[in-house]
CSV table of C-alpha atoms in Angstrom, one decimal:
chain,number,residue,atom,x,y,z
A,67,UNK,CA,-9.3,-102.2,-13.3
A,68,UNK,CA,-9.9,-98.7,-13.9
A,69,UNK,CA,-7.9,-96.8,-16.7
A,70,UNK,CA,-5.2,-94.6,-16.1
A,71,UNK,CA,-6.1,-90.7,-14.5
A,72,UNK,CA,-3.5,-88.5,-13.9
A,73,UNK,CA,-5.0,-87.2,-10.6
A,74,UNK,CA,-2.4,-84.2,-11.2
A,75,UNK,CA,-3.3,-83.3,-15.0
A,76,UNK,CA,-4.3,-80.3,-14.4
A,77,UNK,CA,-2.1,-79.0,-12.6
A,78,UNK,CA,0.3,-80.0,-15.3
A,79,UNK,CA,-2.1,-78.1,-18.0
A,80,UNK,CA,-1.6,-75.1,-16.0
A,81,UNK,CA,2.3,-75.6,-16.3
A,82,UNK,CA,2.0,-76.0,-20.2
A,83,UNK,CA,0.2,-73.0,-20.0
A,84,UNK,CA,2.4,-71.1,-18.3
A,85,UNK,CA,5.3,-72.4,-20.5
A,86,UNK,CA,3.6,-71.4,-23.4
A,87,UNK,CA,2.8,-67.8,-21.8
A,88,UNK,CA,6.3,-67.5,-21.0
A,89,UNK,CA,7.8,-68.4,-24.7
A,90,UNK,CA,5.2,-65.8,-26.1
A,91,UNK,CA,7.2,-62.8,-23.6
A,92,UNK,CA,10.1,-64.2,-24.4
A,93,UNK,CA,9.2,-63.8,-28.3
A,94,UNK,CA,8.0,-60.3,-27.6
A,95,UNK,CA,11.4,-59.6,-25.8
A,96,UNK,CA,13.2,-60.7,-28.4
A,97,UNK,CA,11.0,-58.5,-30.9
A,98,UNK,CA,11.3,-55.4,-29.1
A,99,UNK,CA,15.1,-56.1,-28.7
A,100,UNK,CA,15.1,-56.1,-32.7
A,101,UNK,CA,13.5,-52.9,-33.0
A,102,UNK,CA,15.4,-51.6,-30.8
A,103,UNK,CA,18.5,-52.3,-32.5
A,104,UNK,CA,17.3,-51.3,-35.9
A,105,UNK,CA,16.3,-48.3,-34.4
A,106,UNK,CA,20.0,-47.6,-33.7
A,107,UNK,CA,21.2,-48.4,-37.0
A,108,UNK,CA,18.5,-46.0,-38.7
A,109,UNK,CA,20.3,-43.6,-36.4
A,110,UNK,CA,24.0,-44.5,-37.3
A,111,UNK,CA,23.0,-44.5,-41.1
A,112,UNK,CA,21.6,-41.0,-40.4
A,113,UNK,CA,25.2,-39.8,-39.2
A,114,UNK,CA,26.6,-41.7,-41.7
A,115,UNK,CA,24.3,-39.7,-44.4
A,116,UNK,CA,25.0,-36.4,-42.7
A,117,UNK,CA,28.6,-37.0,-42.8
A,118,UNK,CA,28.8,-38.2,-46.2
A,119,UNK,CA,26.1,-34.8,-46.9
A,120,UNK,CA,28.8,-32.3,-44.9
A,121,UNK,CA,32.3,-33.5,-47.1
A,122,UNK,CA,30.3,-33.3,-50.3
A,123,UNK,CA,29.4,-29.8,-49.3
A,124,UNK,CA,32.5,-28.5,-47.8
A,125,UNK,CA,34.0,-29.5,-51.1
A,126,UNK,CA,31.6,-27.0,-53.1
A,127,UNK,CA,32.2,-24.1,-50.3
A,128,UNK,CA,32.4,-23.8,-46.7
A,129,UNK,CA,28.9,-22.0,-45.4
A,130,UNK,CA,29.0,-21.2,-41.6
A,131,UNK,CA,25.3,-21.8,-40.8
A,132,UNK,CA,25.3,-25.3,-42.6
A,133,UNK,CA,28.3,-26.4,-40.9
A,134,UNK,CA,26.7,-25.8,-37.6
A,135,UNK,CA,23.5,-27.1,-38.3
A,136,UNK,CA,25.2,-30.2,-39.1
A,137,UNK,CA,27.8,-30.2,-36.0
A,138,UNK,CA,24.4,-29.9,-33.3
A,139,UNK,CA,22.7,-32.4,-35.5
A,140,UNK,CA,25.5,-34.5,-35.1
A,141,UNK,CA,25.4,-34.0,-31.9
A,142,UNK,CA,21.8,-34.7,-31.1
A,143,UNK,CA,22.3,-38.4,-33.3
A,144,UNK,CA,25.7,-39.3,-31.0
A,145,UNK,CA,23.2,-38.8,-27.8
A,146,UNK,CA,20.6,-40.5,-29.3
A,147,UNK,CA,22.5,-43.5,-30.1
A,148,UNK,CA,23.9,-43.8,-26.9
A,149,UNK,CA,20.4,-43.3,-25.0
A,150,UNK,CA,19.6,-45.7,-27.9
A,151,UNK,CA,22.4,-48.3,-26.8
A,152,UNK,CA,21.4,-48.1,-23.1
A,153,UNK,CA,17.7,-49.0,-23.7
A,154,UNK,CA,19.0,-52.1,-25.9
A,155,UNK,CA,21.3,-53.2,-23.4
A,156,UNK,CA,18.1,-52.7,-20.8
A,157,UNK,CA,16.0,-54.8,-23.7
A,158,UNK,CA,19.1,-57.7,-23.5
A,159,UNK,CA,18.3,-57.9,-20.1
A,160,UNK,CA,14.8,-58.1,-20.4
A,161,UNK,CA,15.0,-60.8,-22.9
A,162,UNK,CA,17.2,-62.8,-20.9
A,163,UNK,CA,15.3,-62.7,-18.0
A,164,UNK,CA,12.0,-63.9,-19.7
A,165,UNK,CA,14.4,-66.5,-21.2
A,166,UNK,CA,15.5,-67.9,-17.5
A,167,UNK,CA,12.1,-67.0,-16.7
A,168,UNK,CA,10.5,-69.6,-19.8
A,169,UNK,CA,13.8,-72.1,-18.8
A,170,UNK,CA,12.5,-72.2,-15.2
A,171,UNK,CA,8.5,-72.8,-16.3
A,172,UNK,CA,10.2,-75.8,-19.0
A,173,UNK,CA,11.6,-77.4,-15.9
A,174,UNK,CA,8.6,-77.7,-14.2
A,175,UNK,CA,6.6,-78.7,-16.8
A,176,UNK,CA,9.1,-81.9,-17.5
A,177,UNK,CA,8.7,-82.5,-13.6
A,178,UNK,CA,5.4,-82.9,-13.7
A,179,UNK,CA,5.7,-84.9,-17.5
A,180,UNK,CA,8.0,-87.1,-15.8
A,181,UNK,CA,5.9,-87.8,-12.8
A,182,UNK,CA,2.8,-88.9,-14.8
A,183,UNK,CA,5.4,-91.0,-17.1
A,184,UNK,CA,6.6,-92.7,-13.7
A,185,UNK,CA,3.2,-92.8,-12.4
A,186,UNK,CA,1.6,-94.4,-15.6
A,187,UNK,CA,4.4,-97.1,-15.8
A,188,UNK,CA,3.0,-98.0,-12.4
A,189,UNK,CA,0.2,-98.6,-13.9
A,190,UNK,CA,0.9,-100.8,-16.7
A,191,UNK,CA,3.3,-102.5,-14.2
A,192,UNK,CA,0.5,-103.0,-11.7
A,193,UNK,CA,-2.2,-103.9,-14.7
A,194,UNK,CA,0.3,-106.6,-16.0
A,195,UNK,CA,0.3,-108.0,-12.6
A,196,UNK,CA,-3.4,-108.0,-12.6
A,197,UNK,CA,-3.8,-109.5,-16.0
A,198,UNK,CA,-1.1,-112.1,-15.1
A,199,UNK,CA,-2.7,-113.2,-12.3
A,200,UNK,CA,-6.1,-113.3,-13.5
A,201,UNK,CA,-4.4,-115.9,-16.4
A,202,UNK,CA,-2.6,-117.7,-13.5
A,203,UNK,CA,-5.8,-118.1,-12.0
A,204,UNK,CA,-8.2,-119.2,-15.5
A,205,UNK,CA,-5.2,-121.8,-16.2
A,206,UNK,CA,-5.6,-123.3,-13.1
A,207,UNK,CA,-9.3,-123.6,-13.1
A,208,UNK,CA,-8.6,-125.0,-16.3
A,209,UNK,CA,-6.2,-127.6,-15.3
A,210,UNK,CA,-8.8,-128.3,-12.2
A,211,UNK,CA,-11.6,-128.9,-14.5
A,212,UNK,CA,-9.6,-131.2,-16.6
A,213,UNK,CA,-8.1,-133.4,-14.1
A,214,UNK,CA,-11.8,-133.7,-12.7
A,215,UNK,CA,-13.0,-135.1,-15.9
């Protein structure tokens, strides 16, 4: 009997592929997503700083043009964390779409594992058979040959 072909392998390599394309965007999602939020904590650290810069300096004297350097800079970090919050939560989404996105490839991939597990057990089933028969068929030429003699 011949041995074992997967007639669909390579349709199942191309799954595997795809699976393996789809954990790499996921892994660049979750990468960007990162930077993202370490980008916003630079930020909040900044207005932390500036903060921290403004009470040591209002303590020494009050100066006018500092303190309203400060309160626009301030400003400008508040909207840039918030633009900054808004392109993480659009990151978030992105990540967890290529993670339904890799979920969905994983599922077909185990389809098509599962298939040439069920399809290879048919096999063997069917080779056993085969094999069984073929020794059914040697013992009784066997026991013909013997009872001849």
């Amino acid at each position: 009997m011949k041995k074992f072909r997967f007639r669909l392998q390579k349709l199942l390599q191309v799954k595997t592929y795809k699976k393996m394309q789809k954990q790499k965007e996921l892994s660049q999602a979750e990468r960007a997503r990162r930077m993202e939020e370490a980008h916003l904590a630079m930020l909040q650290q900044h207005l932390r700083n500036e903060i921290k810069a403004l009470e040591a300096h209002k303590r020494d004297h009050v100066d006018v043009s500092r303190l309203t350097r400060s309160v626009y800079y301030q400003q400008r970090l508040l909207t840039n964390m918030t633009t900054q919050e808004r392109v993480i939560t659009d990151a978030r989404r992105k990540e967890e779409l290529k993670r339904g996105q890799l979920i969905d490839a994983t599922k077909e991939e185990k389809t098509f594992e599962k298939l040439k597990e069920r399809q290879q057990y048919r096999y063997l089933v069917e080779l056993d058979h085969l094999m069984q028969k073929e020794n059914d068929e040697i013992s009784k030429n066997l026991v013909m040959r013997r009872s001849r003699e």
